[in-house]
XYZ file of C-alpha atoms in Angstrom:
629
model
C -0.005 0.000 -0.002
C 2.746 2.423 0.825
C 4.653 1.815 -2.381
C 2.367 3.749 -4.688
C 2.362 6.618 -2.221
C 6.132 6.645 -2.266
C 5.997 6.713 -6.049
C 3.977 9.940 -5.826
C 6.526 11.631 -3.603
C 9.528 13.279 -5.220
C 13.238 13.574 -4.449
C 14.360 13.910 -0.880
C 10.880 13.613 0.564
C 10.417 10.206 -0.998
C 13.627 8.898 0.529
C 12.945 10.276 3.990
C 9.292 9.361 4.263
C 9.941 5.836 2.980
C 12.659 5.360 5.586
C 10.692 6.903 8.449
C 7.268 5.394 7.849
C 8.256 2.353 5.817
C 6.431 -0.187 7.961
C 3.870 1.740 10.025
C 1.020 0.386 7.957
C 2.486 -3.112 8.001
C 2.803 -3.273 11.781
C -0.155 -1.087 12.656
C -3.183 -2.793 11.197
C -6.406 -1.031 10.366
C -8.031 -1.200 13.769
C -5.389 0.958 15.392
C -5.970 3.807 12.983
C -9.751 3.578 13.065
C -10.126 2.810 16.742
C -12.364 -0.133 15.883
C -10.953 -2.344 18.602
C -9.978 0.305 21.095
C -12.579 -0.762 23.650
C -12.505 -4.459 22.923
C -9.591 -5.237 25.225
C -7.521 -3.720 27.987
C -5.428 -0.867 26.694
C -1.730 -1.213 25.973
C -1.304 2.566 25.717
C -3.255 5.777 25.348
C -2.169 8.765 23.237
C -4.036 12.016 23.864
C -7.121 10.030 24.846
C -6.923 7.621 21.908
C -6.532 4.040 23.026
C -4.175 1.456 21.644
C -5.661 -1.812 22.840
C -3.805 -5.005 23.644
C -5.591 -6.521 20.658
C -4.152 -3.759 18.474
C -0.709 -4.443 19.857
C -0.920 -8.213 19.405
C -2.040 -7.787 15.811
C 0.796 -5.349 15.221
C 3.337 -7.747 16.760
C 2.097 -10.596 14.578
C 2.168 -8.411 11.473
C 5.669 -7.225 12.320
C 6.793 -10.827 12.833
C 5.317 -11.825 9.472
C 7.028 -8.896 7.793
C 10.440 -9.888 9.211
C 9.984 -13.492 8.113
C 8.878 -12.377 4.659
C 11.844 -10.035 4.294
C 14.593 -12.234 5.731
C 13.219 -15.744 5.201
C 12.767 -18.576 7.644
C 16.312 -18.416 9.015
C 15.715 -15.480 11.339
C 16.774 -16.502 14.885
C 13.619 -17.490 16.739
C 14.480 -15.410 19.813
C 14.292 -12.242 17.708
C 10.655 -12.950 16.877
C 9.292 -13.489 20.365
C 6.568 -11.265 21.777
C 9.001 -10.088 24.431
C 11.497 -8.893 21.831
C 8.926 -7.243 19.577
C 6.508 -5.725 22.095
C 8.564 -2.666 23.075
C 9.615 -1.463 19.616
C 6.231 -2.201 18.038
C 4.313 -0.378 20.777
C 6.650 2.618 20.458
C 6.069 2.647 16.701
C 2.305 2.666 17.242
C 2.645 5.590 19.648
C 4.876 7.480 17.201
C 2.373 6.888 14.419
C -0.468 8.137 16.599
C 1.145 11.466 17.464
C 2.106 12.093 13.843
C -1.341 11.200 12.545
C -3.048 13.359 15.156
C -0.767 16.279 14.261
C -1.657 15.863 10.590
C -5.366 15.917 11.376
C -5.041 18.901 13.707
C -3.183 20.821 11.008
C -6.275 20.549 8.834
C -4.779 18.247 6.225
C -7.349 16.256 4.272
C -7.334 13.886 1.338
C -9.971 14.098 -1.375
C -12.302 11.204 -2.107
C -10.955 11.111 -5.657
C -7.361 10.770 -4.406
C -8.317 7.877 -2.099
C -10.260 6.145 -4.869
C -7.336 6.560 -7.236
C -5.027 4.972 -4.674
C -7.353 1.998 -4.206
C -7.756 1.214 -7.905
C -3.971 1.325 -8.373
C -3.248 -1.279 -5.677
C -1.907 -4.462 -7.354
C -3.737 -6.680 -4.851
C -7.082 -5.482 -6.234
C -6.166 -5.848 -9.923
C -6.614 -8.547 -12.550
C -4.426 -8.246 -15.643
C -3.473 -4.720 -14.612
C -7.084 -3.544 -14.170
C -9.004 -2.848 -10.942
C -11.470 -5.634 -10.190
C -14.410 -5.057 -7.842
C -14.651 -8.729 -6.906
C -10.943 -8.862 -5.999
C -11.466 -5.748 -3.883
C -14.430 -7.244 -2.007
C -12.746 -10.608 -1.554
C -9.526 -9.025 -0.315
C -11.296 -6.926 2.299
C -13.385 -9.922 3.364
C -10.251 -12.011 3.944
C -8.752 -9.233 6.072
C -12.015 -8.712 7.914
C -12.429 -5.067 6.923
C -15.410 -3.191 5.592
C -14.947 -0.907 2.560
C -15.735 2.128 4.700
C -13.184 1.200 7.362
C -10.561 0.465 4.745
C -11.150 3.802 3.016
C -10.890 5.578 6.369
C -7.574 3.918 7.132
C -6.182 4.714 3.730
C -7.269 8.365 3.928
C -5.626 8.751 7.356
C -2.458 7.103 6.139
C -2.271 9.344 3.072
C -2.777 12.407 5.236
C 0.036 11.273 7.535
C 2.268 10.739 4.506
C 1.408 14.253 3.314
C 2.319 15.677 6.715
C 5.618 13.759 6.835
C 6.422 14.758 3.270
C 5.882 18.398 4.141
C 8.464 18.150 6.919
C 10.896 16.134 4.823
C 10.639 18.393 1.775
C 11.729 21.364 3.830
C 15.110 19.798 4.584
C 18.136 21.264 2.849
C 21.924 21.303 3.101
C 24.165 24.299 2.532
C 27.161 24.163 0.249
C 29.485 24.846 3.160
C 27.947 21.960 5.080
C 28.524 19.648 2.133
C 32.098 20.896 1.787
C 32.770 20.069 5.441
C 31.429 16.553 4.993
C 33.479 15.985 1.846
C 36.614 17.395 3.492
C 36.473 14.600 6.077
C 34.838 11.712 4.219
C 36.976 12.060 1.072
C 40.235 13.020 2.758
C 43.310 11.435 1.207
C 46.574 10.525 2.911
C 49.992 9.528 1.581
C 52.047 7.270 3.808
C 54.707 4.554 3.917
C 54.970 1.732 6.423
C 56.934 -1.334 7.394
C 55.573 -4.327 9.309
C 57.455 -6.140 12.063
C 55.978 -9.655 12.099
C 55.218 -11.434 15.359
C 55.172 -14.903 13.768
C 58.948 -15.645 13.980
C 58.944 -14.897 17.705
C 55.965 -17.004 18.765
C 57.671 -20.396 18.798
C 60.284 -19.313 21.387
C 57.899 -17.458 23.701
C 56.838 -19.371 26.804
C 53.557 -18.850 28.659
C 53.221 -20.256 32.169
C 50.040 -21.988 33.358
C 49.722 -19.328 36.049
C 49.602 -16.624 33.386
C 46.885 -18.506 31.501
C 44.836 -18.980 34.684
C 45.225 -15.335 35.621
C 44.076 -14.130 32.201
C 41.149 -16.553 32.268
C 40.084 -15.346 35.716
C 40.300 -11.655 34.698
C 38.433 -12.046 31.379
C 35.506 -14.277 32.195
C 33.179 -12.081 30.097
C 35.164 -12.979 26.976
C 34.490 -16.693 27.404
C 30.758 -16.745 27.895
C 28.956 -19.617 26.176
C 25.300 -19.288 25.176
C 22.822 -22.022 25.968
C 23.255 -24.786 23.395
C 21.541 -27.961 22.261
C 22.318 -30.777 19.859
C 19.477 -32.617 18.180
C 18.806 -35.862 16.410
C 16.218 -35.585 13.680
C 14.359 -37.351 10.915
C 14.140 -35.351 7.721
C 11.624 -36.218 5.010
C 11.607 -35.018 1.400
C 10.114 -36.588 -1.748
C 13.626 -36.996 -3.154
C 14.403 -39.549 -0.426
C 11.774 -41.873 -1.860
C 12.224 -41.187 -5.564
C 15.455 -43.172 -5.844
C 13.750 -46.427 -4.780
C 10.817 -46.165 -7.189
C 10.845 -48.180 -10.423
C 8.532 -47.098 -13.216
C 7.687 -49.830 -15.728
C 7.694 -49.178 -19.441
C 4.071 -50.373 -19.544
C 3.093 -47.572 -17.162
C 5.006 -45.049 -19.251
C 3.408 -46.380 -22.435
C -0.071 -46.144 -20.907
C 0.540 -42.532 -19.872
C 1.894 -41.723 -23.319
C -1.189 -43.206 -24.953
C -3.341 -40.949 -22.769
C -1.299 -37.942 -23.900
C -1.717 -38.867 -27.534
C -5.494 -39.263 -27.116
C -5.769 -35.821 -25.565
C -3.280 -34.229 -27.934
C -4.705 -31.418 -29.982
C -2.685 -30.569 -33.003
C -1.656 -27.022 -32.304
C -0.158 -25.803 -35.530
C 2.374 -23.080 -34.908
C 3.303 -20.854 -37.825
C 6.537 -18.917 -38.022
C 5.919 -15.537 -39.682
C 7.701 -12.477 -40.984
C 6.159 -9.259 -42.211
C 6.754 -5.876 -43.787
C 4.588 -3.205 -42.167
C 3.657 0.028 -43.881
C 1.987 2.415 -41.433
C -0.660 4.937 -42.419
C -3.184 5.152 -45.243
C -2.265 8.415 -46.974
C -0.947 8.777 -50.488
C 2.689 8.368 -49.422
C 1.853 5.131 -47.614
C -0.097 3.807 -50.586
C 2.804 4.608 -52.921
C 5.151 2.766 -50.530
C 2.810 -0.279 -50.510
C 2.770 -0.293 -54.332
C 6.573 -0.016 -54.443
C 7.033 -2.960 -52.070
C 4.462 -5.018 -53.987
C 6.324 -4.365 -57.225
C 9.642 -5.477 -55.801
C 8.081 -8.622 -54.307
C 6.525 -9.405 -57.671
C 10.020 -9.092 -59.153
C 11.286 -11.754 -56.673
C 12.897 -9.201 -54.393
C 14.479 -10.591 -51.210
C 11.830 -10.376 -48.451
C 14.295 -9.886 -45.556
C 16.163 -7.141 -47.415
C 12.906 -5.368 -48.289
C 11.794 -5.589 -44.639
C 15.001 -3.885 -43.491
C 14.551 -1.174 -46.108
C 10.797 -0.500 -45.980
C 9.172 -1.893 -42.821
C 7.917 0.567 -40.187
C 8.135 -2.140 -37.497
C 11.412 -0.995 -35.981
C 11.650 -4.099 -33.767
C 11.331 -6.791 -36.440
C 12.819 -5.091 -39.461
C 16.418 -5.613 -38.331
C 15.592 -9.341 -38.166
C 14.305 -9.354 -41.740
C 10.739 -8.867 -40.545
C 10.771 -11.998 -38.331
C 7.978 -11.803 -35.722
C 8.219 -15.359 -34.380
C 5.657 -18.126 -33.979
C 1.901 -17.897 -33.553
C -0.727 -20.529 -32.755
C -3.387 -18.375 -34.322
C -3.950 -15.963 -31.462
C -0.922 -13.652 -31.428
C -1.614 -11.252 -34.294
C -4.779 -9.406 -35.428
C -7.432 -11.614 -37.029
C -6.850 -10.443 -40.648
C -3.128 -11.150 -40.189
C -3.780 -14.648 -38.773
C -6.321 -15.464 -41.497
C -3.894 -14.465 -44.260
C -1.019 -16.374 -42.641
C -3.101 -19.559 -42.334
C -3.730 -19.573 -46.094
C -0.049 -19.417 -47.046
C 2.296 -22.239 -47.970
C 5.793 -22.299 -46.516
C 7.900 -19.679 -48.282
C 4.871 -17.927 -49.796
C 4.235 -14.158 -49.335
C 0.759 -12.652 -49.061
C -0.591 -9.641 -50.831
C -1.324 -6.428 -48.855
C -3.243 -7.198 -45.614
C -4.800 -4.306 -43.719
C -5.113 -4.152 -39.912
C -5.388 -1.280 -37.456
C -1.583 -1.125 -37.428
C -1.304 -0.520 -41.172
C -0.667 -2.665 -44.242
C 1.280 -5.928 -43.964
C 3.046 -8.171 -46.445
C 3.244 -11.545 -44.665
C 5.609 -14.438 -45.274
C 5.198 -17.956 -43.831
C 8.668 -19.197 -42.855
C 7.814 -22.622 -41.371
C 5.104 -24.720 -39.714
C 5.899 -26.612 -36.512
C 4.344 -28.916 -33.905
C 1.624 -30.248 -36.148
C 2.172 -33.837 -34.918
C 2.322 -35.264 -31.358
C 5.813 -36.142 -30.062
C 6.972 -39.746 -30.381
C 7.095 -42.183 -27.456
C 10.895 -42.003 -27.346
C 10.754 -38.199 -27.211
C 8.370 -38.289 -24.236
C 9.618 -41.398 -22.419
C 12.133 -39.719 -20.078
C 9.803 -36.851 -19.116
C 6.837 -39.168 -18.438
C 9.023 -41.523 -16.355
C 10.271 -38.619 -14.253
C 6.739 -37.294 -13.767
C 5.371 -40.674 -12.689
C 8.330 -41.253 -10.376
C 7.928 -37.836 -8.769
C 4.198 -38.356 -8.341
C 4.743 -41.703 -6.624
C 7.529 -40.204 -4.468
C 5.159 -37.395 -3.480
C 2.542 -39.948 -2.399
C 5.076 -41.904 -0.367
C 6.376 -38.661 1.150
C 2.887 -37.559 2.234
C 2.170 -41.016 3.656
C 5.475 -40.959 5.591
C 4.742 -37.473 6.961
C 1.296 -38.587 8.141
C 2.826 -41.604 9.933
C 5.865 -39.762 11.313
C 4.051 -37.928 14.102
C 2.501 -41.102 15.520
C 5.702 -43.136 15.196
C 7.856 -40.489 16.878
C 5.427 -39.590 19.663
C 6.983 -40.482 23.024
C 9.743 -42.456 21.274
C 12.828 -42.944 23.466
C 14.922 -42.257 20.369
C 14.189 -41.667 16.700
C 15.958 -44.829 15.549
C 12.799 -46.988 15.470
C 10.605 -44.460 13.608
C 13.405 -43.942 11.089
C 13.762 -47.688 10.515
C 10.013 -48.040 10.075
C 10.010 -45.319 7.417
C 13.176 -46.519 5.723
C 15.147 -43.337 6.360
C 18.153 -42.435 8.507
C 18.490 -40.504 11.752
C 20.763 -37.496 11.523
C 22.433 -35.498 14.287
C 23.432 -31.864 14.504
C 26.402 -30.318 16.296
C 25.692 -28.061 19.288
C 24.011 -24.800 18.342
C 22.611 -21.782 20.182
C 19.415 -19.785 19.765
C 21.245 -17.910 17.034
C 21.216 -21.097 14.977
C 23.863 -23.341 13.542
C 24.872 -25.083 10.311
C 22.480 -26.921 8.023
C 19.006 -27.562 9.332
C 19.871 -25.827 12.610
C 19.710 -22.500 10.753
C 15.941 -22.861 10.243
C 13.858 -20.705 12.582
C 11.200 -23.393 13.125
C 13.851 -25.944 14.094
C 15.487 -23.523 16.527
C 12.155 -22.607 18.116
C 11.174 -26.269 18.555
C 14.586 -27.357 19.878
C 14.624 -24.679 22.585
C 10.976 -25.091 23.579
C 10.575 -26.292 27.207
C 8.672 -29.453 26.270
C 11.463 -30.580 23.920
C 14.606 -29.178 25.565
C 13.653 -29.639 29.224
C 11.033 -32.411 29.230
C 12.805 -34.545 26.628
C 9.775 -34.900 24.363
C 9.900 -35.349 20.623
C 8.824 -32.268 18.676
C 5.720 -32.081 16.563
C 6.255 -32.655 12.851
C 7.693 -29.382 11.500
C 6.719 -28.540 7.945
C 9.667 -26.432 6.829
C 8.187 -26.180 3.331
C 5.607 -27.993 1.222
C 8.077 -30.791 0.491
C 10.315 -30.738 3.560
C 9.263 -32.025 6.990
C 11.278 -32.705 10.138
C 10.776 -34.169 13.588
C 13.502 -33.711 16.206
C 14.624 -34.618 19.680
C 17.224 -32.927 21.889
C 20.100 -35.292 22.705
C 22.477 -32.843 24.403
C 21.885 -29.638 26.343
C 24.485 -27.228 27.673
C 23.382 -24.377 29.887
C 24.694 -20.874 29.361
C 27.839 -20.082 31.321
C 31.584 -19.630 31.178
C 33.486 -21.978 28.895
C 35.842 -24.244 30.892
C 39.514 -23.301 30.836
C 40.475 -26.448 28.924
C 38.193 -25.357 26.093
C 39.822 -21.921 25.684
C 43.389 -22.567 26.880
C 44.899 -22.746 23.378
C 43.208 -19.464 22.483
C 44.539 -17.750 25.605
C 48.082 -19.084 25.108
C 48.145 -17.762 21.530
C 46.839 -14.392 22.649
C 49.429 -14.053 25.442
C 52.236 -15.090 23.096
C 51.219 -12.395 20.640
C 51.080 -9.812 23.422
C 54.613 -10.717 24.498
C 55.810 -10.681 20.902
C 54.249 -7.244 20.436
C 56.106 -5.933 23.476
C 59.422 -7.113 21.990
C 58.543 -5.695 18.596
C 57.550 -2.363 20.122
C 61.082 -1.975 21.422
C 62.450 -2.754 17.959
C 59.992 -0.275 16.445
C 61.223 2.429 18.847
C 64.785 1.825 17.691
C 63.824 2.019 14.011
C 61.809 5.144 14.630
C 64.798 6.820 16.315
C 66.960 6.070 13.262
C 64.437 7.790 10.991
C 64.179 10.743 13.354
C 67.972 10.961 13.258
C 67.921 11.555 9.517
C 67.820 8.143 7.869
C 65.017 7.490 5.416
C 62.407 4.889 6.260
C 63.272 3.136 2.996
C 66.959 2.800 3.996
C 66.024 1.607 7.484
C 63.682 -1.019 6.015
C 66.342 -2.206 3.554
C 68.990 -2.504 6.289
C 66.630 -4.624 8.415
C 65.467 -6.780 5.507
C 61.943 -5.431 5.759
C 59.527 -4.510 2.977
C 58.547 -0.869 2.603
C 54.889 -0.477 1.603
C 53.809 2.788 -0.045
C 50.208 3.966 -0.047
C 49.301 7.199 -1.848
C 45.916 8.874 -2.243
C 44.475 6.548 0.404
C 40.977 7.103 1.771
C 39.364 5.879 4.955
C 38.205 2.297 5.316
C 39.337 -1.021 3.978
C 39.314 -4.623 5.087
C 41.614 -6.965 6.941
C 45.131 -5.965 7.933
C 45.252 -3.241 5.285
C 42.090 -1.669 6.687
C 43.494 -1.817 10.210
C 46.681 -0.053 9.112
C 44.641 2.628 7.344
C 42.478 3.202 10.422
C 45.574 3.772 12.558
C 47.148 6.118 10.017
C 43.977 8.214 9.843
C 44.230 8.583 13.595
C 47.682 10.208 13.311
C 48.029 13.976 13.435
C 48.622 15.685 10.097
C 52.281 16.640 9.556
C 53.334 20.251 9.255
C 54.140 21.506 5.729
C 57.448 20.034 4.551
C 57.585 17.592 7.464
C 56.537 13.994 8.072
C 54.840 12.358 11.015
C 56.101 9.044 12.407
C 54.379 6.542 14.705
C 54.191 2.842 15.457
C 51.200 0.752 16.528
C 50.181 -2.808 17.187
C 47.798 -4.816 14.977
C 45.322 -7.453 16.155
C 47.683 -10.165 14.856
C 50.416 -9.002 17.254
C 52.433 -7.493 14.393
C 53.777 -3.966 14.920
C 53.721 -1.358 12.161
C 55.995 1.682 11.801
C 54.183 4.250 9.658
C 55.361 7.537 8.191
C 52.595 9.978 7.231
C 53.801 12.266 4.419
C 50.761 14.269 3.342
C 47.121 14.931 4.167
C 44.678 16.386 1.618
C 41.121 17.225 2.687
C 38.390 16.151 0.285
C 37.331 18.879 -2.170
C 33.696 19.151 -3.247
C 34.781 21.081 -6.353
C 36.760 18.059 -7.582
C 33.620 15.919 -7.741
C 31.562 15.624 -10.914
C 28.185 17.342 -11.134
C 26.445 13.971 -10.805
C 28.480 13.150 -7.683
C 27.755 16.565 -6.166
C 24.033 16.241 -6.860
C 23.919 12.736 -5.374
C 25.837 13.891 -2.308
C 23.567 16.880 -1.742
C 20.509 14.636 -2.033
C 21.959 12.109 0.391
C 22.844 14.789 2.923
C 19.427 16.402 2.545
C 17.878 12.975 3.133
C 19.877 12.550 6.322
C 18.937 16.055 7.433
C 15.280 15.421 6.614
C 15.278 12.189 8.597
C 16.771 14.044 11.547
C 14.169 16.809 11.293
C 11.304 14.339 10.950
C 12.550 12.487 14.038
C 12.818 15.766 15.916
C 9.243 16.698 14.992
C 7.976 13.333 16.149
C 9.912 13.593 19.433
C 8.557 17.116 19.990
C 4.988 15.981 19.379
C 5.500 12.996 21.699
C 6.907 15.274 24.420
C 3.773 17.451 24.246
C 1.349 14.529 24.036
C -0.287 12.827 26.955
C 0.988 9.274 26.599
C 0.043 6.560 29.043
C 1.813 3.217 28.614
C 0.091 0.377 30.470
C 2.386 -1.169 33.024
C 4.685 1.877 32.965
C 6.767 0.886 29.937
């Protein structure tokens, strides 16, 4: 619903309003805006006397959950979709929407009946073949449980709120000096050289005592927290599991083929080309006569199409317009084509498009395919159909077989499938099937995780079902020292190596400060000098880490260079020499880049202003959150 409204907004306003109100309608539901359920349940909140009921909130939470699943798929961690996680943000969004809508109404903004009607008829959900359909409209509202009047009221209020938000957003602007300041920082360039002192050669000879490991472990317990985890055994059913064991006899294939032949309707497809002369004036008639004369003189049809045809799409292909089964082109065209022999050209044929000369290139598909041509496809179809039946039968039996089973081995044997097992995974999911939200939710449910029950049959898709049982459960807590000892030893070794390298870096830095060049110092030590000119912020991996450190160095004075050393996450130590700093220059950007930047900055400013307006309205509103949230 919001999309067509966004399409009617222009420029910065469109970007800001879409970002700010992108899912209000999706999470809100009609009853919140109309107040239809405000008295039907205890209130969740009240905004300037307008109630948001618990029913409103629950609907909004469910709609928000559905939107997240639709946008990100079924692999969203289940704990992100719980009522507890969604309640606070969704309720706040409903409150924000209320104050903005009320402000729009109080400002006197209205939407005409014609504008609302236009919006309704343009909604794809109410269209058939691109045209508004009254029956689709009535059926759609009936499925959602809304009356036409209530739906129109919601839509009018939403459009008014969009108009109000667009008015705020459209007023946002950015000055040239503001843009220049942003560019000066974001597009700053730096020239620098650096050498890297590697920690790797030192690690083998560095010793770490058990007492040091224990001390680090004791002081950094927060770094070794382990989330609650489970491992599951599961039976997974798909039609493909059964297809491999199904044999289809040639008699069955032959019988199916005979049925196809009986029902086959010879659908003659004709391959056509044409030369189109548009218009009916004297010039067009002269052109028709000229083409006719050249065709009568055995002129090449494709060459004449390229020279004379007004069909700019087909003329470069020699007039080729593809195949038709008798229903692609206008009736006079089809009638003339059907009377032609292969290679024959018609006389002038008039349609609403103009005058055509039509050539029949070939006739295809007049006969049914042979048994050998259809054998493989029919076999596959019969095998898949039988596999689908066996799959559905197995799914229907799976729940009963697995119910209260001590393990899943017996149900699996009964169904002729195998039991699989997952590694430990948390509520954030794991590899393979453990990434599915339904599997995660079932595995961590109290009846499965704590009571040891088998889950219900989980239909992950139309052709993918699973039943599972928890076979291992680890509570949240600190990982034991044995589990993280290798990690701690490596970390302490790298810290010690960095301390040694820092002393070496100090010595190298002093040589440079004494007048030697960094290049000569690097060469004398057998190190590689890396040069990086015109470097901008950001980057990935070690290179990005070096760049981040260099952009934290103070700019050198004119004619001078700045020198520093720093440690990387790997334990390596870098000695860097900053030679030049050049602020970004808006004037050096192309017009397209400047325009895009100004629009982006205006969008950011508009979002900030829209947020400020909403916060101001909320601060002045009388808002009562049930339970004191």
